[in-house]
PDB file of C-alpha atoms in Angstrom:
ATOM      1  CA  MET A  32     138.509 -80.673 152.291  1.00 82.00           C
ATOM      2  CA  ASN A  33     136.039 -77.780 152.405  1.00 96.00           C
ATOM      3  CA  TRP A  34     132.264 -78.168 152.048  1.00 97.00           C
ATOM      4  CA  GLU A  35     132.198 -77.157 148.370  1.00 96.00           C
ATOM      5  CA  GLU A  36     134.879 -79.709 147.465  1.00 97.00           C
ATOM      6  CA  GLU A  37     132.934 -82.390 149.336  1.00 97.00           C
ATOM      7  CA  ILE A  38     129.792 -81.621 147.305  1.00 97.00           C
ATOM      8  CA  ARG A  39     131.743 -81.560 144.022  1.00 97.00           C
ATOM      9  CA  GLN A  40     133.292 -84.910 144.875  1.00 97.00           C
ATOM     10  CA  ALA A  41     129.851 -86.446 145.573  1.00 96.00           C
ATOM     11  CA  TYR A  42     128.251 -85.047 142.402  1.00 97.00           C
ATOM     12  CA  ASN A  43     126.911 -87.415 139.783  1.00 95.00           C
ATOM     13  CA  TRP A  44     123.983 -86.419 137.522  1.00 93.00           C
ATOM     14  CA  ALA A  45     122.608 -89.968 137.800  1.00 92.00           C
ATOM     15  CA  TYR A  46     122.179 -89.367 141.555  1.00 90.00           C
ATOM     16  CA  VAL A  47     120.103 -86.255 140.861  1.00 91.00           C
ATOM     17  CA  GLN A  48     117.912 -88.195 138.420  1.00 89.00           C
ATOM     18  CA  PHE A  49     117.608 -90.975 141.025  1.00 84.00           C
ATOM     19  CA  THR A  50     116.038 -88.473 143.439  1.00 86.00           C
ATOM     20  CA  PHE A  51     113.292 -87.752 140.880  1.00 84.00           C
ATOM     21  CA  GLU A  52     112.788 -91.322 139.670  1.00 83.00           C
ATOM     22  CA  LYS A  53     112.961 -93.331 142.899  1.00 81.00           C
ATOM     23  CA  ASP A  54     111.388 -90.862 145.336  1.00 76.00           C
ATOM     24  CA  SER A  55     114.232 -91.362 147.763  1.00 80.00           C
ATOM     25  CA  PRO A  56     117.417 -89.586 148.800  1.00 85.00           C
ATOM     26  CA  SER A  57     120.565 -90.086 146.789  1.00 90.00           C
ATOM     27  CA  PRO A  58     124.155 -90.079 148.026  1.00 92.00           C
ATOM     28  CA  PHE A  59     124.480 -86.603 146.472  1.00 95.00           C
ATOM     29  CA  THR A  60     121.458 -85.052 148.200  1.00 95.00           C
ATOM     30  CA  GLU A  61     122.449 -86.717 151.477  1.00 95.00           C
ATOM     31  CA  VAL A  62     125.880 -85.014 151.298  1.00 96.00           C
ATOM     32  CA  ILE A  63     124.225 -81.644 150.641  1.00 97.00           C
ATOM     33  CA  TRP A  64     121.822 -82.120 153.564  1.00 97.00           C
ATOM     34  CA  ASN A  65     124.574 -83.211 155.979  1.00 96.00           C
ATOM     35  CA  ILE A  66     126.763 -80.249 155.035  1.00 97.00           C
ATOM     36  CA  SER A  67     123.835 -77.901 155.576  1.00 97.00           C
ATOM     37  CA  GLN A  68     123.453 -79.319 159.078  1.00 97.00           C
ATOM     38  CA  ASN A  69     127.078 -79.749 160.163  1.00 96.00           C
ATOM     39  CA  ALA A  70     129.615 -77.697 158.186  1.00 96.00           C
ATOM     40  CA  PHE A  71     128.938 -74.291 159.722  1.00 97.00           C
ATOM     41  CA  ASP A  72     128.507 -72.645 163.117  1.00 97.00           C
ATOM     42  CA  ILE A  73     124.746 -73.327 162.905  1.00 97.00           C
ATOM     43  CA  PRO A  74     122.624 -75.240 160.382  1.00 97.00           C
ATOM     44  CA  ARG A  75     122.442 -73.041 157.290  1.00 97.00           C
ATOM     45  CA  GLU A  76     120.674 -73.007 153.952  1.00 96.00           C
ATOM     46  CA  ILE A  77     122.959 -73.925 151.103  1.00 96.00           C
ATOM     47  CA  GLN A  78     122.213 -74.111 147.433  1.00 95.00           C
ATOM     48  CA  VAL A  79     123.753 -76.022 144.580  1.00 96.00           C
ATOM     49  CA  VAL A  80     122.985 -74.963 141.026  1.00 95.00           C
ATOM     50  CA  ILE A  81     123.897 -77.431 138.269  1.00 96.00           C
ATOM     51  CA  ASP A  82     124.315 -75.666 134.942  1.00 95.00           C
ATOM     52  CA  ALA A  83     123.980 -76.980 131.388  1.00 95.00           C
ATOM     53  CA  ASP A  84     127.646 -78.056 131.362  1.00 95.00           C
ATOM     54  CA  ASP A  85     127.380 -79.951 134.684  1.00 95.00           C
ATOM     55  CA  ASN A  86     129.265 -77.225 136.541  1.00 93.00           C
ATOM     56  CA  LEU A  87     128.242 -76.700 140.164  1.00 94.00           C
ATOM     57  CA  PHE A  88     127.692 -73.230 141.606  1.00 93.00           C
ATOM     58  CA  MET A  89     127.239 -73.108 145.361  1.00 94.00           C
ATOM     59  CA  ASN A  90     126.678 -70.638 148.123  1.00 92.00           C
ATOM     60  CA  VAL A  91     125.627 -70.564 151.752  1.00 94.00           C
ATOM     61  CA  GLY A  92     123.109 -68.338 153.481  1.00 94.00           C
ATOM     62  CA  SER A  93     121.561 -67.917 156.897  1.00 95.00           C
ATOM     63  CA  ALA A  94     119.512 -70.432 158.843  1.00 94.00           C
ATOM     64  CA  SER A  95     116.431 -69.417 156.843  1.00 93.00           C
ATOM     65  CA  TYR A  96     117.547 -67.864 153.540  1.00 91.00           C
ATOM     66  CA  VAL A  97     120.050 -68.325 150.739  1.00 93.00           C
ATOM     67  CA  ASP A  98     120.274 -65.822 147.899  1.00 87.00           C
ATOM     68  CA  PHE A  99     119.788 -67.020 144.332  1.00 81.00           C
ATOM     69  CA  PRO A 100     122.261 -64.819 142.442  1.00 68.00           C
ATOM     70  CA  VAL A 101     121.608 -63.996 138.796  1.00 57.00           C
ATOM     71  CA  ASP A 102     125.272 -64.248 137.799  1.00 60.00           C
ATOM     72  CA  MET A 103     127.220 -66.677 139.913  1.00 62.00           C
ATOM     73  CA  GLU A 104     130.982 -66.454 139.697  1.00 66.00           C
ATOM     74  CA  GLY A 105     132.415 -68.615 136.919  1.00 73.00           C
ATOM     75  CA  GLY A 106     129.947 -68.093 134.061  1.00 85.00           C
ATOM     76  CA  MET A 107     126.922 -70.292 134.640  1.00 89.00           C
ATOM     77  CA  LYS A 108     125.604 -71.819 131.372  1.00 91.00           C
ATOM     78  CA  LEU A 109     121.874 -71.898 130.795  1.00 92.00           C
ATOM     79  CA  PRO A 110     119.622 -73.777 130.997  1.00 94.00           C
ATOM     80  CA  ILE A 111     120.044 -74.765 134.615  1.00 95.00           C
ATOM     81  CA  LYS A 112     119.708 -78.538 134.946  1.00 96.00           C
ATOM     82  CA  CYS A 113     118.767 -78.432 138.626  1.00 96.00           C
ATOM     83  CA  TRP A 114     118.521 -75.978 141.504  1.00 96.00           C
ATOM     84  CA  ILE A 115     118.922 -77.679 144.885  1.00 97.00           C
ATOM     85  CA  HIS A 116     118.688 -75.967 148.248  1.00 97.00           C
ATOM     86  CA  THR A 117     118.123 -76.915 151.852  1.00 97.00           C
ATOM     87  CA  HIS A 118     115.714 -75.897 154.582  1.00 97.00           C
ATOM     88  CA  PRO A 119     117.927 -76.700 157.575  1.00 95.00           C
ATOM     89  CA  PHE A 120     115.090 -76.311 160.081  1.00 93.00           C
ATOM     90  CA  GLY A 121     113.755 -79.585 158.644  1.00 87.00           C
ATOM     91  CA  LYS A 122     110.710 -78.983 156.434  1.00 93.00           C
ATOM     92  CA  ALA A 123     110.945 -79.533 152.679  1.00 95.00           C
ATOM     93  CA  TYR A 124     108.397 -77.250 151.017  1.00 94.00           C
ATOM     94  CA  TRP A 125     108.313 -74.456 148.449  1.00 95.00           C
ATOM     95  CA  SER A 126     108.322 -71.209 150.417  1.00 94.00           C
ATOM     96  CA  ALA A 127     106.915 -68.000 148.923  1.00 94.00           C
ATOM     97  CA  THR A 128     110.506 -66.963 148.123  1.00 93.00           C
ATOM     98  CA  ASP A 129     111.153 -70.339 146.476  1.00 94.00           C
ATOM     99  CA  MET A 130     107.988 -70.013 144.377  1.00 95.00           C
ATOM    100  CA  ARG A 131     109.053 -66.550 143.173  1.00 94.00           C
ATOM    101  CA  THR A 132     112.453 -67.982 142.235  1.00 93.00           C
ATOM    102  CA  LEU A 133     110.811 -70.863 140.350  1.00 93.00           C
ATOM    103  CA  ARG A 134     108.480 -68.488 138.462  1.00 93.00           C
ATOM    104  CA  THR A 135     111.308 -66.089 137.613  1.00 92.00           C
ATOM    105  CA  TRP A 136     113.743 -68.772 136.464  1.00 92.00           C
ATOM    106  CA  LYS A 137     111.208 -71.178 134.905  1.00 93.00           C
ATOM    107  CA  PRO A 138     112.269 -70.397 131.301  1.00 94.00           C
ATOM    108  CA  PHE A 139     115.877 -71.319 132.192  1.00 94.00           C
ATOM    109  CA  LEU A 140     115.331 -73.999 134.851  1.00 95.00           C
ATOM    110  CA  ASN A 141     114.683 -77.706 134.179  1.00 96.00           C
ATOM    111  CA  SER A 142     114.233 -79.016 137.720  1.00 96.00           C
ATOM    112  CA  ALA A 143     114.497 -78.140 141.391  1.00 96.00           C
ATOM    113  CA  ILE A 144     114.782 -79.904 144.744  1.00 96.00           C
ATOM    114  CA  VAL A 145     114.349 -78.566 148.261  1.00 97.00           C
ATOM    115  CA  LEU A 146     115.788 -80.775 151.001  1.00 97.00           C
ATOM    116  CA  GLY A 147     114.494 -81.140 154.548  1.00 96.00           C
ATOM    117  CA  TYR A 148     115.027 -83.632 157.351  1.00 94.00           C
ATOM    118  CA  ARG A 149     114.230 -87.082 155.901  1.00 93.00           C
ATOM    119  CA  GLU A 150     112.188 -85.506 153.101  1.00 94.00           C
ATOM    120  CA  HIS A 151     112.429 -83.578 149.881  1.00 94.00           C
ATOM    121  CA  HIS A 152     110.158 -81.715 147.508  1.00 93.00           C
ATOM    122  CA  THR A 153     110.809 -81.768 143.766  1.00 94.00           C
ATOM    123  CA  TRP A 154     109.679 -79.826 140.709  1.00 94.00           C
ATOM    124  CA  HIS A 155     110.289 -80.900 137.129  1.00 92.00           C
ATOM    125  CA  LYS A 156     109.661 -78.588 134.182  1.00 92.00           C
ATOM    126  CA  HIS A 157     108.604 -81.285 131.716  1.00 88.00           C
ATOM    127  CA  SER A 158     105.885 -82.773 133.913  1.00 88.00           C
ATOM    128  CA  GLN A 159     105.076 -79.524 135.779  1.00 85.00           C
ATOM    129  CA  GLU A 160     104.759 -81.829 138.774  1.00 88.00           C
ATOM    130  CA  MET A 161     105.627 -80.905 142.335  1.00 91.00           C
ATOM    131  CA  LYS A 162     106.110 -83.917 144.560  1.00 91.00           C
ATOM    132  CA  HIS A 163     106.712 -84.179 148.296  1.00 91.00           C
ATOM    133  CA  VAL A 164     108.511 -87.312 149.533  1.00 91.00           C
ATOM    134  CA  ARG A 165     109.172 -88.450 153.103  1.00 91.00           C
ATOM    135  CA  TYR A 166     111.748 -91.174 153.660  1.00 87.00           C
ATOM    136  CA  ALA A 167     110.830 -94.256 155.633  1.00 76.00           C
ATOM    137  CA  HIS A 168     113.597 -95.868 157.594  1.00 63.00           C
ATOM    138  CA  THR A 169     113.230 -99.572 158.034  1.00 58.00           C
ATOM    139  CA  LYS A 170     114.966-101.995 160.325  1.00 57.00           C
ATOM    140  CA  THR A 171     115.124-105.724 159.759  1.00 61.00           C
ATOM    141  CA  LEU A 172     115.394-107.984 162.779  1.00 57.00           C
ATOM    142  CA  SER A 173     116.862-111.438 162.303  1.00 62.00           C
ATOM    143  CA  ASN A 174     114.690-112.799 165.132  1.00 63.00           C
ATOM    144  CA  PRO A 175     111.865-110.372 165.948  1.00 58.00           C
ATOM    145  CA  LEU A 176     110.348-112.645 168.602  1.00 64.00           C
ATOM    146  CA  HIS A 177     113.561-112.968 170.613  1.00 62.00           C
ATOM    147  CA  PRO A 178     113.121-111.658 174.205  1.00 66.00           C
ATOM    148  CA  ASP A 179     115.743-108.948 173.555  1.00 66.00           C
ATOM    149  CA  ASN A 180     113.283-107.367 171.096  1.00 59.00           C
ATOM    150  CA  ALA A 181     110.278-107.366 173.453  1.00 58.00           C
ATOM    151  CA  HIS A 182     110.518-103.582 173.927  1.00 58.00           C
ATOM    152  CA  LEU A 183     109.444-103.164 170.282  1.00 56.00           C
ATOM    153  CA  TYR A 184     106.008-104.561 171.103  1.00 55.00           C
ATOM    154  CA  GLU A 185     105.288-102.956 174.465  1.00 54.00           C
ATOM    155  CA  GLU A 186     102.276-100.686 174.589  1.00 51.00           C
ATOM    156  CA  GLU A 187     102.781 -97.114 175.619  1.00 45.00           C
TER     157      GLU A 187
END
């Protein structure tokens, strides 16, 4: 299976909404991030555009840039439900290029997500809110005071 098929297979609009509502990664955004990191010769930016009919339009760029084409092959239907892209070097933020894209496409764009390492940044047209979220990873120990876990409490 190629990287585009893997993303299509993982797609579910509820997962995209989950990213906005729960401030955490979804199985869909995790697949996109992992592909950005591992599917190519080097980590590369990829983008996924979800159109009004739930069709996915995808492309891959360099390590630091992916082009946002005006007319993606296959007849994208406006408005765009969500524009998702990765920053494979790890930081989720709206670059100057991203901000220009958001301003240009704002009349036709409902939401956007930029993915970084264990974080994402979102924008939603209806709230006009931009939100940055970092993911906390937790570990539960069945017996935290057991001697095998002493290294967790040692001072550095």
